[in-house]
């Protein structure tokens, strides 16, 4: 008998005896989808043809049972001997392989297909084959198209920038937002613009005021006299004091730096003359 | 559309054609009539007429640059007689080496897209993961959302696909009904094979 299990195979996915292939497939170390089952069949047929041309071997006689012996003997004269045991074993193995492969290719619909009647299953198979066939033809059309467009050169820009991932805010407290808004909503402190519009009182106002004071009293204390006035008025009052000193109407005395300034009336010249002198100068 | 007035020496349509020409030069992807009209600040009908003028000026055999209608818009490309020189200057990684598996996957996405990898695998009978990844890398297909139920990513073809294959739109693909054999024919063939075997 032809040893089916020792059939030497030389396939794309596998090289070695058939027996080893079966072992690897059953251990799931070889993906059956990649195995060309038709290649196995061809290898077996070649082997079968080799054996048939040889003289009848004792193995065939030994393998023949009583039931197969009679027709085999009768055919032996005109047709090449067929090793029925080997063929039977091979058929069983290959059909099992094919079933495994078919299930492997449609893993999800395994159960679904099992429920179908043979006619329905055939229709389903035909439908799927047709769907694949259309896509295969479409792929062929695309391949032709691509070949036809080989001499089309065009400019390719960089791919459009991917949209930036959305920056998500951490959970926020509405009260916190309100608090921040309240801070922002209050008016800022008013800046003082007072220095931009200083109003200087006329020097003459203090000249007259000091003369009036000196008319009542012989001497007075400058600091005490202007203590209630704004700084600008105090400055102008001091100018008036210097003016009176220059015209000789008063004498000024200060014991020490930053000490109170003491003002006394100068008795030599009459008040009216002083006034006219001042008026002339300022004109 | 009315013929442009010949009485006016400086034809405004010619000015528009020059503007459209400039827009097409700076663009790196095909521009639609609408995009051109907005950029040129002019009417779509006038832009189409201007494109007609340009198509005549930039037609195959007349210029080194050819205006073509592709991927739903208009774009310049090199003339075909300059292809050899262009190929010495450039590699074309996008087109190079599309395997039969990649082309089948591309065909399925082009006809049935948006579709998911399991759908592609169901039609082809083998897993489509590497083919899909390769096509995404080449920019010929792109993700287009997910299936509602399973959440599998779905894919569609890109404008680059149309451009590489010189298609104005996917409607230029041959009708699916015209491809392959009908399932009735295949069923009949299956039956005849089965009968031969049982006989």
Coordinates of C-alpha atoms in Angstrom, one line a residue:
Chain A
X1 CA 0.0 0.0 0.0
X2 CA 1.1 3.5 -0.8
X3 CA 2.0 5.2 2.4
X4 CA -0.2 8.3 2.3
X5 CA 1.2 9.7 5.5
X6 CA 4.7 9.6 4.1
X7 CA 3.7 11.5 1.0
X8 CA 6.5 14.1 0.4
X9 CA 5.1 17.6 -0.1
X10 CA 6.8 20.7 -1.5
X11 CA 4.4 23.5 -1.1
X12 CA 4.9 27.3 -0.6
X13 CA 3.8 27.1 3.0
X14 CA 5.2 23.7 3.9
X15 CA 7.8 21.2 2.9
X16 CA 7.9 17.7 4.3
X17 CA 5.8 14.6 4.8
X18 CA 2.0 14.8 4.8
X19 CA 2.0 13.3 8.3
X20 CA 4.0 16.3 9.6
X21 CA 1.7 18.8 7.9
X22 CA -1.3 17.2 9.6
X23 CA 0.4 17.3 12.9
X24 CA 1.3 20.9 12.6
X25 CA -2.1 21.9 11.4
X26 CA -3.8 20.1 14.3
X27 CA -1.4 21.7 16.8
X28 CA -2.3 25.0 15.1
X29 CA 1.4 25.7 14.4
X30 CA 0.6 26.1 10.7
X31 CA -2.1 28.3 9.3
X32 CA -4.3 26.1 7.1
X33 CA -5.4 29.2 5.2
X34 CA -1.9 29.4 3.7
X35 CA -1.7 25.7 2.7
X36 CA -2.5 25.0 -0.9
X37 CA -4.7 21.9 -0.7
X38 CA -4.8 21.5 -4.4
X39 CA -1.0 21.1 -4.3
X40 CA -1.3 18.2 -1.9
X41 CA -3.8 16.5 -4.2
X42 CA -1.5 17.0 -7.2
X43 CA 1.4 15.5 -5.2
X44 CA -0.7 12.5 -4.3
X45 CA -1.9 12.0 -7.9
X46 CA 1.7 12.1 -9.1
X47 CA 2.7 9.6 -6.5
X48 CA -0.2 7.4 -7.5
X49 CA 0.7 7.5 -11.1
X50 CA 4.3 6.5 -10.3
X51 CA 3.1 3.5 -8.3
X52 CA 0.6 2.4 -11.0
X53 CA 3.3 2.1 -13.6
X54 CA 5.4 -0.1 -11.4
X55 CA 4.8 -3.8 -11.3
X56 CA 2.2 -4.8 -8.8
X57 CA 3.7 -4.8 -5.4
X58 CA 3.0 -7.3 -2.7
X59 CA 1.8 -4.4 -0.5
X60 CA -1.3 -4.0 -2.7
X61 CA -2.2 -7.6 -2.4
X62 CA -1.8 -7.4 1.4
X63 CA -3.9 -4.3 1.6
X64 CA -6.8 -5.8 -0.4
X65 CA -9.7 -7.1 1.5
X66 CA -11.9 -9.9 0.4
X67 CA -14.6 -7.6 -0.9
X68 CA -12.3 -5.5 -3.0
X69 CA -10.3 -8.4 -4.3
X70 CA -12.7 -9.6 -6.9
X71 CA -13.2 -6.4 -8.9
X72 CA -9.6 -5.4 -8.5
X73 CA -8.5 -8.7 -10.0
X74 CA -10.9 -8.4 -12.9
X75 CA -9.7 -4.9 -13.7
X76 CA -6.0 -5.6 -13.4
X77 CA -5.8 -6.8 -16.9
X78 CA -6.8 -3.7 -18.8
X79 CA -6.5 -0.7 -16.4
X80 CA -3.7 0.5 -14.2
X81 CA -4.1 -0.7 -10.6
X82 CA -5.7 1.8 -8.2
X83 CA -4.6 1.6 -4.6
X84 CA -8.1 1.9 -3.1
X85 CA -6.9 1.9 0.5
X86 CA -4.5 4.6 -0.1
X87 CA -7.0 6.7 -2.1
X88 CA -9.6 6.2 0.6
X89 CA -7.3 7.3 3.4
X90 CA -6.2 10.3 1.3
X91 CA -9.7 11.3 0.5
X92 CA -10.7 11.3 4.1
X93 CA -7.7 13.3 5.2
X94 CA -7.9 15.8 2.4
X95 CA -11.7 16.4 2.8
X96 CA -11.1 16.9 6.5
X97 CA -8.4 19.4 5.7
X98 CA -10.6 21.2 3.2
X99 CA -13.4 21.4 5.8
X100 CA -11.0 22.8 8.4
X101 CA -9.7 25.3 5.9
X102 CA -13.1 26.4 4.8
X103 CA -14.1 26.9 8.5
X104 CA -11.0 28.8 9.1
X105 CA -11.7 31.2 6.2
X106 CA -15.2 32.0 7.5
X107 CA -14.7 31.7 11.2
X108 CA -17.7 33.9 12.2
X109 CA -20.3 32.3 10.1
X110 CA -19.3 28.7 10.9
X111 CA -22.5 28.0 12.9
X112 CA -24.6 30.0 10.6
X113 CA -23.5 27.9 7.6
X114 CA -24.0 24.7 9.5
X115 CA -27.7 25.4 9.9
X116 CA -28.2 26.0 6.2
X117 CA -29.7 23.4 3.9
X118 CA -27.3 22.2 1.2
X119 CA -29.1 24.3 -1.5
X120 CA -29.1 27.4 0.7
X121 CA -25.4 26.8 1.5
X122 CA -24.6 26.5 -2.2
X123 CA -26.4 29.8 -2.8
X124 CA -24.7 31.5 0.0
X125 CA -21.3 30.2 -1.2
X126 CA -22.1 31.4 -4.8
X127 CA -23.2 34.8 -3.4
X128 CA -19.9 35.2 -1.5
X129 CA -17.8 34.0 -4.4
X130 CA -19.6 36.5 -6.7
X131 CA -19.0 39.3 -4.2
X132 CA -15.3 38.5 -4.0
X133 CA -15.1 38.0 -7.8
X134 CA -16.4 41.5 -8.4
X135 CA -13.9 43.0 -6.0
X136 CA -11.1 41.0 -7.6
X137 CA -12.1 42.3 -11.0
X138 CA -12.3 45.8 -9.6
X139 CA -8.8 45.4 -8.2
X140 CA -7.7 44.3 -11.7
X141 CA -9.3 47.5 -13.1
X142 CA -7.5 49.6 -10.6
X143 CA -4.2 47.9 -11.4
X144 CA -4.7 48.7 -15.1
X145 CA -5.8 52.2 -14.3
X146 CA -2.7 52.7 -12.1
X147 CA -0.5 51.5 -15.0
X148 CA -2.2 53.8 -17.4
X149 CA -1.6 56.7 -15.1
X150 CA 2.0 56.0 -14.5
X151 CA 3.1 59.0 -16.6
X152 CA 0.9 61.5 -14.7
X153 CA 3.1 63.6 -12.4
X154 CA 1.6 66.2 -10.1
X155 CA 2.5 68.2 -7.1
X156 CA 1.6 66.8 -3.7
X157 CA 1.4 69.1 -0.7
X158 CA 2.0 67.9 2.8
X159 CA -1.0 66.3 4.3
X160 CA -3.4 68.7 5.9
X161 CA -2.5 69.3 9.5
X162 CA -4.4 67.0 11.8
X163 CA -6.9 68.8 13.9
X164 CA -5.4 69.6 17.3
X165 CA -6.7 67.5 20.1
X166 CA -9.3 69.3 22.1
X167 CA -7.8 70.7 25.3
X168 CA -10.2 69.8 28.0
X169 CA -10.5 71.9 31.1
X170 CA -10.4 70.4 34.5
X171 CA -13.7 70.5 36.4
X172 CA -14.4 74.1 37.5
X173 CA -16.3 75.6 40.4
X174 CA -18.8 78.2 39.2
X175 CA -18.5 80.1 42.4
X176 CA -14.8 80.5 41.7
X177 CA -15.5 81.9 38.3
X178 CA -17.9 84.4 39.8
X179 CA -15.4 85.4 42.4
X180 CA -12.8 86.1 39.7
X181 CA -15.3 88.0 37.7
X182 CA -16.3 90.1 40.7
X183 CA -12.6 91.0 41.2
X184 CA -12.4 92.0 37.6
X185 CA -15.6 93.9 37.6
X186 CA -14.7 96.4 40.4
X187 CA -13.5 99.8 39.3
X188 CA -9.7 100.2 39.7
X189 CA -8.6 102.8 42.3
X190 CA -9.0 106.3 40.9
X191 CA -5.6 107.8 40.0
X192 CA -5.1 111.3 41.3
X193 CA -4.7 113.9 38.6
X194 CA -4.7 116.8 41.0
X195 CA -1.0 117.6 40.4
X196 CA -1.9 118.3 36.7
X197 CA -4.1 121.2 37.5
X198 CA -2.4 123.1 40.3
X199 CA -4.0 126.3 41.0
X200 CA -1.5 128.8 42.4
X201 CA -3.1 131.6 44.4
X202 CA -1.8 135.0 43.5
X203 CA 1.2 136.1 45.5
X204 CA -0.5 139.5 46.0
X205 CA -3.2 137.8 48.1
X206 CA -0.6 136.8 50.7
X207 CA 1.2 140.1 50.5
X208 CA -2.0 141.8 51.6
X209 CA -2.8 139.2 54.1
X210 CA 0.6 139.5 55.8
X211 CA 0.5 143.3 55.7
X212 CA -2.9 143.2 57.4
X213 CA -1.6 140.9 60.1
X214 CA 1.5 143.2 60.6
X215 CA -0.9 146.1 60.8
X216 CA -2.5 144.6 63.8
X217 CA 0.6 143.0 65.4
X218 CA 4.3 143.8 65.3
X219 CA 5.4 140.3 64.8
X220 CA 3.9 136.8 63.9
X221 CA 4.9 133.3 63.5
X222 CA 4.8 132.2 59.8
X223 CA 4.3 128.5 60.4
X224 CA 1.3 129.2 62.7
X225 CA -0.2 131.7 60.2
X226 CA -0.2 129.2 57.2
X227 CA -0.7 126.0 59.1
X228 CA -4.3 125.6 58.0
X229 CA -3.5 126.2 54.3
X230 CA -2.8 123.6 51.5
X231 CA 0.9 123.0 50.6
X232 CA 0.6 125.0 47.4
X233 CA -0.8 128.0 49.3
X234 CA 1.9 127.7 51.9
X235 CA 4.6 127.8 49.1
X236 CA 3.0 130.9 47.6
X237 CA 2.8 132.4 51.1
X238 CA 6.5 131.8 51.5
X239 CA 7.1 133.5 48.2
X240 CA 5.1 136.5 49.4
X241 CA 7.2 136.5 52.6
X242 CA 10.4 136.6 50.5
X243 CA 9.0 139.4 48.5
X244 CA 8.1 141.4 51.6
X245 CA 11.6 140.8 52.9
X246 CA 13.2 142.0 49.6
X247 CA 11.2 145.2 49.7
X248 CA 12.4 145.7 53.3
X249 CA 8.9 145.7 54.9
X250 CA 9.8 142.9 57.2
X251 CA 12.6 141.1 58.9
X252 CA 12.8 137.3 59.1
X253 CA 14.3 135.4 61.8
X254 CA 14.8 131.6 62.2
X255 CA 16.6 130.2 65.2
X256 CA 17.7 127.0 63.5
X257 CA 17.0 125.1 60.2
X258 CA 13.3 123.9 60.2
X259 CA 12.6 126.0 63.3
X260 CA 9.5 128.3 63.2
X261 CA 10.0 131.3 61.0
X262 CA 9.4 134.5 62.9
X263 CA 8.3 137.6 61.0
X264 CA 8.6 141.1 62.4
X265 CA 7.5 144.5 60.9
X266 CA 10.3 146.8 59.7
X267 CA 9.4 150.2 60.9
X268 CA 11.5 152.4 58.6
X269 CA 9.4 152.8 55.6
X270 CA 5.7 153.6 55.5
X271 CA 3.2 150.9 54.4
X272 CA 1.8 153.0 51.6
X273 CA 5.2 153.5 50.0
X274 CA 5.9 149.8 50.1
X275 CA 2.6 149.0 48.4
X276 CA 3.3 151.4 45.5
X277 CA 6.8 150.0 45.1
X278 CA 5.5 146.5 44.8
X279 CA 2.7 147.6 42.4
X280 CA 5.2 149.2 40.1
X281 CA 7.5 146.2 40.1
X282 CA 4.8 143.7 39.4
X283 CA 3.4 145.8 36.6
Chain B
X1 CA -23.2 81.5 -20.8
X2 CA -22.9 84.5 -23.1
X3 CA -19.7 84.9 -25.1
X4 CA -17.4 87.5 -23.6
X5 CA -17.6 90.9 -25.3
X6 CA -14.9 91.3 -28.0
X7 CA -15.3 95.0 -28.1
X8 CA -13.4 95.6 -24.8
X9 CA -9.7 95.4 -25.3
X10 CA -8.7 94.3 -21.8
X11 CA -11.1 91.4 -21.4
X12 CA -12.1 91.0 -17.7
X13 CA -12.5 87.3 -18.2
X14 CA -8.9 87.1 -19.2
X15 CA -8.0 88.8 -16.0
X16 CA -10.1 86.2 -14.1
X17 CA -8.3 83.4 -16.0
X18 CA -5.0 84.8 -14.9
X19 CA -6.2 84.9 -11.3
X20 CA -7.5 81.3 -11.5
X21 CA -4.2 80.2 -13.1
X22 CA -2.3 81.8 -10.1
X23 CA -4.5 80.0 -7.6
X24 CA -3.9 76.7 -9.2
X25 CA -0.2 77.2 -9.2
X26 CA 0.0 77.9 -5.5
X27 CA -2.4 75.1 -4.5
X28 CA -1.0 71.7 -3.6
X29 CA -4.3 69.9 -4.0
X30 CA -7.1 70.1 -6.6
X31 CA -9.3 73.2 -6.2
X32 CA -13.1 73.0 -6.8
X33 CA -14.9 75.6 -8.8
X34 CA -16.5 76.8 -5.6
X35 CA -13.1 77.2 -3.9
X36 CA -11.7 79.1 -6.9
X37 CA -14.8 81.3 -7.1
X38 CA -14.5 82.3 -3.5
X39 CA -10.8 82.9 -3.7
X40 CA -11.1 84.9 -6.9
X41 CA -14.1 86.7 -5.5
X42 CA -16.1 86.0 -8.7
X43 CA -19.0 84.0 -9.9
X44 CA -18.8 80.2 -10.4
X45 CA -20.0 80.4 -13.9
X46 CA -17.4 82.9 -14.9
X47 CA -14.7 80.8 -13.1
X48 CA -15.8 77.8 -15.2
X49 CA -15.5 79.8 -18.4
X50 CA -12.1 81.0 -17.3
X51 CA -11.1 77.3 -16.6
X52 CA -12.2 76.5 -20.1
X53 CA -9.8 79.2 -21.4
X54 CA -7.0 77.7 -19.2
X55 CA -7.8 74.1 -20.2
X56 CA -7.2 75.2 -23.8
X57 CA -4.0 76.9 -23.0
X58 CA -2.7 74.1 -20.8
X59 CA -3.8 71.0 -22.8
X60 CA -1.7 67.9 -23.5
X61 CA 0.7 68.5 -26.3
X62 CA 0.6 72.3 -26.1
X63 CA 2.3 73.0 -22.8
X64 CA 4.6 71.2 -20.3
X65 CA 1.9 71.9 -17.8
X66 CA -1.5 70.3 -18.2
X67 CA -4.7 71.4 -16.5
X68 CA -6.8 68.4 -15.5
X69 CA -10.1 67.7 -13.8
X70 CA -9.4 65.3 -11.0
X71 CA -10.6 64.4 -7.5
X72 CA -13.6 66.8 -7.8
X73 CA -11.5 69.8 -8.7
X74 CA -8.9 71.2 -11.0
X75 CA -5.2 70.9 -10.8
X76 CA -2.0 71.3 -12.8
X77 CA 0.1 68.3 -13.6
X78 CA 3.2 67.6 -15.7
X79 CA 2.5 66.8 -19.3
X80 CA 2.9 63.1 -20.2
X81 CA 5.9 63.6 -22.5
X82 CA 7.8 65.0 -19.5
X83 CA 7.0 61.9 -17.4
X84 CA 10.4 60.3 -18.0
X85 CA 12.2 63.4 -16.8
X86 CA 9.9 63.7 -13.8
X87 CA 10.5 60.1 -12.9
X88 CA 14.3 60.8 -12.8
X89 CA 13.6 63.7 -10.5
X90 CA 11.1 62.0 -8.2
X91 CA 10.3 58.7 -6.6
X92 CA 6.6 57.9 -6.3
X93 CA 6.3 56.1 -3.0
X94 CA 2.5 56.4 -3.0
X95 CA 2.0 54.3 -6.2
X96 CA 5.0 52.0 -5.9
X97 CA 4.3 48.4 -5.3
X98 CA 0.6 48.1 -4.6
X99 CA 0.2 44.3 -4.0
X100 CA -2.8 42.4 -5.3
X101 CA -4.0 42.2 -1.7
X102 CA -3.7 46.0 -1.4
X103 CA -5.5 46.5 -4.7
X104 CA -8.3 44.2 -3.7
X105 CA -8.6 46.0 -0.3
X106 CA -8.6 49.3 -2.1
X107 CA -11.3 48.2 -4.4
X108 CA -13.5 47.0 -1.6
X109 CA -13.1 50.3 0.3
X110 CA -13.7 52.3 -2.9
X111 CA -16.9 50.5 -3.7
X112 CA -18.3 49.7 -0.3
X113 CA -16.7 52.4 1.9
X114 CA -16.9 53.4 4.5
X115 CA -16.3 49.9 5.6
X116 CA -14.4 48.2 8.4
X117 CA -11.6 45.7 8.4
X118 CA -13.8 42.8 9.4
X119 CA -16.1 43.6 6.4
X120 CA -13.1 43.6 4.1
X121 CA -11.8 40.3 5.6
X122 CA -15.2 38.7 5.1
X123 CA -15.2 39.5 1.4
X124 CA -11.6 38.6 0.8
X125 CA -11.6 35.5 3.1
X126 CA -8.3 36.6 4.8
X127 CA -7.4 39.2 7.4
X128 CA -7.0 42.7 5.9
X129 CA -5.0 44.3 8.7
X130 CA -1.6 44.7 7.0
X131 CA -3.2 45.7 3.7
X132 CA -5.3 48.4 5.4
X133 CA -2.4 49.7 7.4
X134 CA -0.3 49.9 4.2
X135 CA -3.0 51.8 2.4
X136 CA -3.5 54.2 5.3
X137 CA 0.3 54.9 5.4
X138 CA 0.2 55.7 1.7
X139 CA -2.7 58.1 2.2
X140 CA -4.9 56.2 -0.2
X141 CA -7.5 55.4 2.5
X142 CA -8.3 57.1 5.7
X143 CA -10.4 56.5 8.8
X144 CA -14.0 57.6 8.6
X145 CA -15.6 57.1 11.9
X146 CA -16.7 53.9 13.6
X147 CA -19.4 51.4 13.2
X148 CA -22.3 52.1 15.5
X149 CA -22.6 48.6 17.0
X150 CA -19.2 47.0 17.1
X151 CA -17.1 50.1 17.2
X152 CA -14.8 48.9 14.4
X153 CA -13.0 51.7 12.6
X154 CA -14.3 52.3 9.1
X155 CA -12.3 53.4 6.1
X156 CA -13.0 55.4 3.0
X157 CA -10.8 56.4 0.1
X158 CA -9.1 59.8 0.1
X159 CA -8.9 62.6 -2.5
X160 CA -5.3 61.4 -3.0
X161 CA -6.7 58.0 -4.2
X162 CA -8.8 59.8 -6.8
X163 CA -5.8 61.8 -7.8
X164 CA -3.3 59.0 -8.1
X165 CA -5.8 57.0 -10.2
X166 CA -6.8 60.0 -12.3
X167 CA -10.4 59.9 -11.3
X168 CA -12.7 62.9 -11.1
X169 CA -14.8 61.1 -8.5
X170 CA -15.6 57.5 -7.4
X171 CA -18.5 57.5 -9.8
X172 CA -16.0 57.0 -12.6
X173 CA -15.2 53.5 -11.3
X174 CA -16.8 50.8 -13.5
X175 CA -20.2 49.7 -12.3
X176 CA -20.0 46.8 -9.8
X177 CA -22.8 45.0 -11.8
X178 CA -20.5 45.0 -14.8
X179 CA -17.7 43.3 -13.0
X180 CA -17.2 39.6 -12.2
X181 CA -19.9 36.9 -12.8
X182 CA -23.3 37.0 -11.3
X183 CA -23.9 34.7 -8.4
X184 CA -26.4 32.8 -10.5
X185 CA -23.7 31.9 -13.0
X186 CA -21.4 30.9 -10.2
X187 CA -24.2 28.8 -8.6
X188 CA -24.8 27.1 -12.0
X189 CA -21.1 26.3 -12.2
X190 CA -21.1 24.9 -8.7
X191 CA -24.0 22.7 -9.6
X192 CA -22.4 21.4 -12.7
X193 CA -19.2 20.6 -10.8
X194 CA -21.3 18.8 -8.2
X195 CA -23.1 16.8 -10.9
X196 CA -19.9 15.8 -12.5
X197 CA -18.6 14.5 -9.3
X198 CA -21.7 12.5 -8.4
X199 CA -22.0 11.0 -11.9

